[in-house]
Coordinates of N, CA and C in Angstrom, one line a residue:
M30 N -27.0 -48.5 -53.1 CA -26.5 -49.8 -53.0 C -27.3 -50.7 -54.0
R31 N -26.6 -51.6 -54.6 CA -27.3 -52.5 -55.6 C -26.8 -53.9 -55.3
I32 N -27.8 -54.8 -55.0 CA -27.5 -56.2 -54.8 C -28.2 -57.1 -55.8
H33 N -27.5 -57.8 -56.6 CA -28.0 -58.7 -57.6 C -29.0 -59.7 -57.0
K34 N -30.1 -60.0 -57.6 CA -31.1 -60.9 -57.1 C -30.5 -62.4 -57.0
L35 N -29.5 -62.7 -57.7 CA -28.9 -64.1 -57.6 C -27.7 -64.2 -56.6
S36 N -27.6 -63.2 -55.7 CA -26.6 -63.3 -54.7 C -27.3 -63.6 -53.3
D37 N -26.5 -64.1 -52.4 CA -27.0 -64.4 -51.0 C -26.3 -63.5 -50.0
V38 N -26.9 -62.4 -49.8 CA -26.3 -61.4 -48.9 C -27.1 -61.4 -47.6
Q39 N -26.5 -61.8 -46.5 CA -27.1 -61.9 -45.2 C -26.8 -60.6 -44.3
T40 N -25.8 -59.9 -44.6 CA -25.5 -58.7 -43.8 C -26.3 -57.5 -44.2
T41 N -26.6 -56.7 -43.3 CA -27.2 -55.4 -43.5 C -26.2 -54.2 -43.5
S42 N -25.0 -54.5 -43.2 CA -23.9 -53.5 -43.0 C -23.2 -53.3 -44.3
I43 N -23.9 -52.7 -45.3 CA -23.3 -52.4 -46.6 C -23.5 -50.9 -46.9
G44 N -22.4 -50.3 -47.3 CA -22.4 -48.8 -47.5 C -23.0 -48.4 -48.8
D45 N -23.3 -47.1 -48.8 CA -23.9 -46.5 -50.0 C -23.0 -46.6 -51.2
G46 N -23.6 -46.8 -52.4 CA -22.9 -46.9 -53.6 C -22.2 -48.2 -53.9
T47 N -22.4 -49.2 -53.0 CA -21.8 -50.5 -53.2 C -22.6 -51.3 -54.1
T48 N -21.9 -52.1 -55.0 CA -22.6 -53.0 -55.9 C -22.1 -54.4 -55.6
I49 N -23.1 -55.3 -55.5 CA -22.8 -56.8 -55.2 C -23.4 -57.6 -56.4
W50 N -22.6 -58.3 -57.1 CA -23.0 -59.0 -58.3 C -23.5 -60.4 -58.0
Q51 N -23.9 -61.1 -59.1 CA -24.5 -62.4 -58.9 C -23.6 -63.5 -58.3
F52 N -24.2 -64.4 -57.6 CA -23.5 -65.6 -57.1 C -22.5 -65.2 -56.0
V53 N -22.7 -64.1 -55.3 CA -21.9 -63.6 -54.2 C -22.5 -64.1 -52.9
V54 N -21.7 -64.6 -52.0 CA -22.3 -65.0 -50.7 C -21.5 -64.1 -49.6
I55 N -22.3 -63.3 -48.9 CA -21.8 -62.5 -47.8 C -22.6 -62.9 -46.5
L56 N -21.9 -63.4 -45.5 CA -22.5 -63.8 -44.3 C -22.9 -62.6 -43.4
K57 N -23.7 -62.8 -42.4 CA -24.4 -61.7 -41.7 C -23.5 -60.8 -40.9
G58 N -22.4 -61.3 -40.5 CA -21.5 -60.4 -39.6 C -20.6 -59.5 -40.4
A59 N -20.5 -59.6 -41.7 CA -19.6 -58.9 -42.5 C -20.0 -57.4 -42.6
V60 N -19.0 -56.5 -42.7 CA -19.2 -55.1 -42.9 C -18.5 -54.7 -44.2
I61 N -19.3 -54.1 -45.1 CA -18.8 -53.6 -46.4 C -19.0 -52.1 -46.5
G62 N -17.9 -51.4 -46.9 CA -18.0 -50.0 -46.9 C -18.7 -49.4 -48.1
N63 N -18.5 -48.1 -48.3 CA -19.2 -47.3 -49.4 C -18.4 -47.5 -50.7
N64 N -19.2 -47.4 -51.8 CA -18.6 -47.4 -53.1 C -17.7 -48.6 -53.4
C65 N -18.1 -49.8 -52.9 CA -17.4 -51.0 -53.2 C -18.0 -51.7 -54.4
N66 N -17.2 -52.6 -55.0 CA -17.7 -53.4 -56.1 C -17.3 -54.9 -55.8
I67 N -18.3 -55.7 -55.5 CA -18.0 -57.1 -55.1 C -18.5 -57.9 -56.3
C68 N -17.5 -58.5 -57.0 CA -17.9 -59.2 -58.3 C -18.3 -60.6 -58.0
A69 N -18.8 -61.3 -59.1 CA -19.4 -62.6 -59.1 C -18.6 -63.7 -58.4
N70 N -19.2 -64.6 -57.8 CA -18.6 -65.8 -57.3 C -17.6 -65.5 -56.2
T71 N -17.9 -64.6 -55.3 CA -17.1 -64.2 -54.2 C -17.7 -64.7 -52.9
L72 N -16.9 -65.1 -51.9 CA -17.4 -65.5 -50.6 C -16.8 -64.6 -49.6
I73 N -17.6 -64.0 -48.7 CA -17.1 -63.1 -47.6 C -17.8 -63.6 -46.4
E74 N -17.0 -64.1 -45.4 CA -17.5 -64.7 -44.2 C -17.9 -63.6 -43.2
N75 N -18.3 -64.0 -42.0 CA -18.9 -63.2 -40.9 C -18.0 -62.1 -40.4
N76 N -16.8 -62.5 -39.9 CA -15.9 -61.5 -39.2 C -15.0 -60.9 -40.2
V77 N -15.5 -60.1 -41.1 CA -14.7 -59.5 -42.2 C -15.2 -58.0 -42.2
V78 N -14.2 -57.1 -42.3 CA -14.5 -55.7 -42.5 C -13.8 -55.3 -43.8
I79 N -14.5 -54.7 -44.7 CA -14.0 -54.2 -46.0 C -14.3 -52.7 -46.0
G80 N -13.3 -51.9 -46.2 CA -13.4 -50.4 -46.2 C -14.1 -49.8 -47.4
N81 N -13.9 -48.6 -47.6 CA -14.5 -47.8 -48.7 C -13.7 -47.9 -50.0
N82 N -14.4 -47.9 -51.1 CA -13.8 -47.9 -52.5 C -12.9 -49.1 -52.7
V83 N -13.4 -50.2 -52.3 CA -12.7 -51.5 -52.5 C -13.3 -52.3 -53.7
T84 N -12.5 -52.8 -54.6 CA -13.0 -53.6 -55.6 C -12.5 -55.1 -55.3
V85 N -13.4 -56.0 -55.3 CA -13.1 -57.4 -55.1 C -13.6 -58.1 -56.4
K86 N -12.6 -58.5 -57.2 CA -13.0 -59.2 -58.5 C -13.5 -60.6 -58.2
S87 N -13.9 -61.3 -59.3 CA -14.6 -62.6 -59.2 C -13.7 -63.7 -58.6
G88 N -14.4 -64.6 -57.9 CA -13.7 -65.8 -57.4 C -12.8 -65.6 -56.2
V89 N -13.1 -64.5 -55.4 CA -12.2 -64.2 -54.2 C -12.9 -64.8 -53.0
Y90 N -12.0 -65.4 -52.1 CA -12.5 -65.9 -50.8 C -11.9 -65.1 -49.7
I91 N -12.7 -64.5 -48.9 CA -12.3 -63.7 -47.7 C -12.9 -64.4 -46.5
W92 N -12.1 -65.1 -45.7 CA -12.5 -65.8 -44.6 C -12.5 -65.0 -43.3
D93 N -13.2 -65.5 -42.2 CA -13.3 -64.8 -40.9 C -11.9 -64.2 -40.5
G94 N -11.9 -63.0 -40.0 CA -10.7 -62.4 -39.4 C -9.9 -61.5 -40.4
V95 N -10.5 -61.1 -41.5 CA -9.8 -60.3 -42.5 C -10.3 -58.8 -42.4
K96 N -9.4 -57.9 -42.3 CA -9.7 -56.5 -42.4 C -9.0 -55.9 -43.6
I97 N -9.8 -55.3 -44.5 CA -9.2 -54.7 -45.7 C -9.6 -53.2 -45.6
E98 N -8.6 -52.3 -45.6 CA -8.8 -50.9 -45.5 C -9.3 -50.3 -46.8
D99 N -9.2 -49.0 -46.9 CA -9.8 -48.3 -48.1 C -9.0 -48.3 -49.3
N100 N -9.6 -48.1 -50.5 CA -9.0 -47.9 -51.8 C -8.1 -49.1 -52.2
V101 N -8.6 -50.3 -52.0 CA -7.9 -51.6 -52.3 C -8.5 -52.2 -53.5
F102 N -7.7 -52.7 -54.4 CA -8.1 -53.5 -55.6 C -7.6 -55.0 -55.3
I103 N -8.6 -55.9 -55.4 CA -8.2 -57.3 -55.2 C -8.6 -58.0 -56.5
G104 N -7.6 -58.5 -57.2 CA -7.7 -59.2 -58.5 C -8.5 -60.5 -58.3
P105 N -8.8 -61.1 -59.5 CA -9.6 -62.4 -59.5 C -8.9 -63.5 -58.8
S106 N -9.7 -64.4 -58.2 CA -9.2 -65.6 -57.6 C -8.2 -65.5 -56.5
C107 N -8.2 -64.4 -55.8 CA -7.4 -64.3 -54.6 C -8.0 -65.0 -53.4
G108 N -7.2 -65.4 -52.5 CA -7.7 -66.0 -51.2 C -7.0 -65.5 -50.0
F109 N -7.8 -65.2 -49.0 CA -7.3 -64.7 -47.7 C -7.6 -65.7 -46.7
Y110 N -6.6 -66.5 -46.3 CA -6.8 -67.7 -45.5 C -6.4 -67.5 -44.0
T111 N -7.3 -67.5 -43.1 CA -7.0 -67.2 -41.7 C -7.0 -68.4 -40.8
A112 N -7.4 -69.6 -41.3 CA -7.4 -70.8 -40.5 C -6.0 -71.4 -40.3
N113 N -5.6 -71.5 -39.1 CA -4.3 -72.1 -38.8 C -4.6 -73.5 -38.4
H114 N -4.5 -74.4 -39.4 CA -4.9 -75.8 -39.1 C -3.9 -76.6 -38.4
P115 N -4.2 -77.2 -37.3 CA -3.3 -78.0 -36.6 C -3.1 -79.3 -37.4
L116 N -1.9 -79.9 -37.2 CA -1.6 -81.2 -37.9 C -2.4 -82.3 -37.3
N117 N -2.8 -82.2 -36.0 CA -3.5 -83.3 -35.3 C -4.9 -83.4 -35.8
Y118 N -5.3 -84.5 -36.4 CA -6.7 -84.7 -36.9 C -7.7 -84.5 -35.8
T119 N -7.5 -85.0 -34.6 CA -8.4 -85.0 -33.5 C -8.7 -83.5 -33.1
R120 N -7.6 -82.7 -33.1 CA -7.8 -81.3 -32.7 C -8.7 -80.6 -33.7
R121 N -8.5 -80.9 -35.0 CA -9.3 -80.3 -36.1 C -10.8 -80.6 -35.9
N122 N -11.1 -81.9 -35.6 CA -12.5 -82.3 -35.4 C -13.1 -81.7 -34.2
Q123 N -12.3 -81.3 -33.2 CA -12.9 -80.7 -32.0 C -13.0 -79.2 -32.2
G124 N -12.7 -78.6 -33.3 CA -12.8 -77.2 -33.6 C -11.7 -76.4 -32.9
L125 N -10.6 -77.0 -32.7 CA -9.5 -76.3 -32.0 C -8.5 -75.6 -32.9
E126 N -8.8 -75.6 -34.2 CA -7.9 -74.7 -35.1 C -8.2 -73.3 -34.7
K127 N -7.2 -72.4 -35.0 CA -7.3 -71.0 -34.5 C -7.2 -70.1 -35.7
A128 N -8.1 -69.2 -35.9 CA -8.1 -68.2 -36.9 C -7.1 -67.1 -36.6
L129 N -6.2 -66.8 -37.5 CA -5.2 -65.8 -37.3 C -5.6 -64.6 -38.2
P130 N -5.8 -63.4 -37.7 CA -6.3 -62.3 -38.6 C -5.3 -61.9 -39.6
I131 N -5.9 -61.3 -40.7 CA -5.1 -60.7 -41.8 C -5.6 -59.3 -41.9
K132 N -4.6 -58.4 -42.1 CA -4.9 -57.0 -42.3 C -4.2 -56.5 -43.5
V133 N -5.0 -55.8 -44.3 CA -4.5 -55.2 -45.6 C -4.7 -53.6 -45.5
G134 N -3.6 -52.9 -45.6 CA -3.6 -51.5 -45.5 C -4.2 -50.8 -46.7
N135 N -4.4 -49.5 -46.5 CA -5.0 -48.6 -47.6 C -4.2 -48.7 -48.9
N136 N -4.9 -48.5 -50.0 CA -4.2 -48.3 -51.3 C -3.4 -49.4 -51.8
C137 N -3.8 -50.6 -51.5 CA -3.1 -51.8 -52.0 C -3.7 -52.3 -53.3
W138 N -2.9 -53.0 -54.0 CA -3.3 -53.6 -55.3 C -2.9 -55.0 -55.4
F139 N -3.8 -56.0 -55.6 CA -3.5 -57.4 -55.7 C -3.7 -57.9 -57.1
G140 N -2.7 -58.5 -57.7 CA -2.9 -59.2 -59.0 C -3.7 -60.5 -58.8
A141 N -4.0 -61.1 -59.9 CA -4.8 -62.4 -59.8 C -4.1 -63.5 -59.1
D142 N -4.9 -64.3 -58.4 CA -4.4 -65.5 -57.8 C -3.4 -65.3 -56.6
V143 N -3.5 -64.2 -55.9 CA -2.7 -64.0 -54.8 C -3.2 -64.8 -53.6
S144 N -2.4 -65.5 -52.8 CA -2.8 -66.1 -51.6 C -2.1 -65.5 -50.4
V145 N -3.0 -65.1 -49.4 CA -2.4 -64.5 -48.2 C -2.7 -65.5 -47.1
M146 N -1.6 -65.8 -46.4 CA -1.7 -66.9 -45.4 C -2.0 -66.3 -44.0
P147 N -2.4 -67.1 -43.0 CA -2.9 -66.7 -41.7 C -1.9 -65.7 -41.0
G148 N -2.5 -64.7 -40.3 CA -1.7 -63.9 -39.5 C -0.9 -62.8 -40.1
V149 N -1.0 -62.6 -41.4 CA -0.2 -61.6 -42.2 C -0.8 -60.2 -42.2
T150 N 0.1 -59.2 -42.1 CA -0.3 -57.8 -42.2 C 0.4 -57.3 -43.5
I151 N -0.4 -56.7 -44.4 CA 0.2 -56.1 -45.6 C 0.1 -54.6 -45.4
G152 N 1.2 -53.9 -45.4 CA 1.2 -52.5 -45.2 C 0.5 -51.7 -46.3
A153 N 0.3 -50.4 -46.1 CA -0.4 -49.5 -47.0 C 0.5 -49.4 -48.3
G154 N -0.2 -49.2 -49.4 CA 0.5 -48.8 -50.6 C 1.2 -50.0 -51.3
C155 N 0.9 -51.2 -50.9 CA 1.7 -52.3 -51.5 C 1.0 -52.8 -52.9
V156 N 1.9 -53.3 -53.7 CA 1.4 -53.9 -55.0 C 1.9 -55.3 -54.9
I157 N 1.0 -56.3 -55.0 CA 1.3 -57.7 -54.9 C 1.1 -58.3 -56.3
A158 N 2.2 -58.9 -56.8 CA 2.2 -59.5 -58.2 C 1.3 -60.7 -58.2
A159 N 0.7 -61.0 -59.4 CA -0.1 -62.2 -59.6 C 0.6 -63.4 -59.2
G160 N -0.1 -64.3 -58.5 CA 0.4 -65.6 -58.1 C 1.2 -65.6 -56.9
A161 N 1.5 -64.5 -56.3 CA 2.3 -64.4 -55.1 C 1.6 -65.2 -53.9
V162 N 2.4 -65.8 -53.0 CA 1.9 -66.4 -51.8 C 2.6 -65.6 -50.7
V163 N 1.8 -64.8 -50.0 CA 2.3 -64.0 -48.9 C 2.2 -64.7 -47.6
T164 N 3.4 -65.0 -47.1 CA 3.5 -65.9 -45.8 C 3.9 -65.1 -44.6
K165 N 4.3 -63.8 -44.8 CA 4.8 -63.0 -43.7 C 4.4 -61.6 -43.9
D166 N 4.5 -60.8 -42.8 CA 4.2 -59.3 -42.9 C 5.0 -58.6 -44.0
M167 N 4.4 -57.7 -44.6 CA 5.0 -56.9 -45.7 C 5.0 -55.4 -45.3
P168 N 6.1 -54.7 -45.5 CA 6.1 -53.2 -45.1 C 5.3 -52.4 -46.1
N169 N 5.0 -51.2 -45.7 CA 4.3 -50.2 -46.5 C 5.1 -50.0 -47.8
N170 N 4.3 -49.6 -48.9 CA 4.9 -49.2 -50.2 C 5.9 -50.1 -50.7
S171 N 5.5 -51.4 -50.8 CA 6.4 -52.4 -51.3 C 5.8 -53.1 -52.6
L172 N 6.7 -53.4 -53.5 CA 6.3 -54.3 -54.6 C 6.7 -55.7 -54.2
I173 N 5.7 -56.6 -54.2 CA 5.8 -57.9 -53.6 C 5.6 -58.9 -54.7
A174 N 6.4 -60.0 -54.7 CA 6.2 -61.0 -55.7 C 6.9 -62.3 -55.3
G175 N 6.4 -63.4 -55.8 CA 7.1 -64.7 -55.6 C 6.3 -65.7 -54.7
V176 N 6.9 -66.9 -54.7 CA 6.4 -68.0 -53.8 C 7.6 -68.6 -53.1
P177 N 7.8 -68.3 -51.8 CA 7.0 -67.4 -51.0 C 7.3 -65.9 -51.4
A178 N 6.3 -65.0 -51.1 CA 6.5 -63.6 -51.6 C 7.6 -62.9 -50.8
K179 N 8.3 -62.1 -51.6 CA 9.4 -61.2 -51.0 C 9.2 -59.8 -51.5
V180 N 9.7 -58.9 -50.8 CA 9.7 -57.5 -51.3 C 10.8 -57.4 -52.4
I181 N 10.3 -56.9 -53.6 CA 11.2 -56.8 -54.7 C 11.8 -55.4 -54.7
K182 N 11.0 -54.4 -54.3 CA 11.6 -53.0 -54.2 C 10.5 -52.2 -53.4
T183 N 11.0 -51.0 -53.0 CA 10.1 -50.1 -52.3 C 9.6 -49.1 -53.4
I184 N 8.3 -48.9 -53.3 CA 7.6 -48.0 -54.2 C 7.7 -46.6 -53.7
E185 N 8.2 -45.7 -54.6 CA 8.4 -44.3 -54.2 C 7.0 -43.6 -54.2
Q186 N 6.7 -42.8 -53.2 CA 5.4 -42.1 -53.1 C 5.5 -40.7 -53.6

């Protein structure tokens, strides 16, 4: 395991062979698997599980409630947003917004600037095109693109 001296890593749950680069913030409850590469300027909150052989490119935000399985590539500037913000300002100030978990299956690939909205499950083997906004569950082995994201075609295995 290698942790750059200019990162702020509070978790001790980091697997063998993982590299964490400069200006990364990982909170204490996060779990990072083996042989991962967490690039610069990334934020990983407490209730996050990242599997083995995952690459997280620069500028990615992974908020509480995200589970990423093995062999996933996350392109630069992606965001995984789990906070379901109520419209009522008073409820937000009372901490009543609800986090909705996100799950990413094995062997997925995310292009740059993908946004994944609260409560979404992305099946195994998916390829998500750059700039997509994923607002609903996506089936296994799908090519996904657009705003909002849609399945463009099924990927043959």
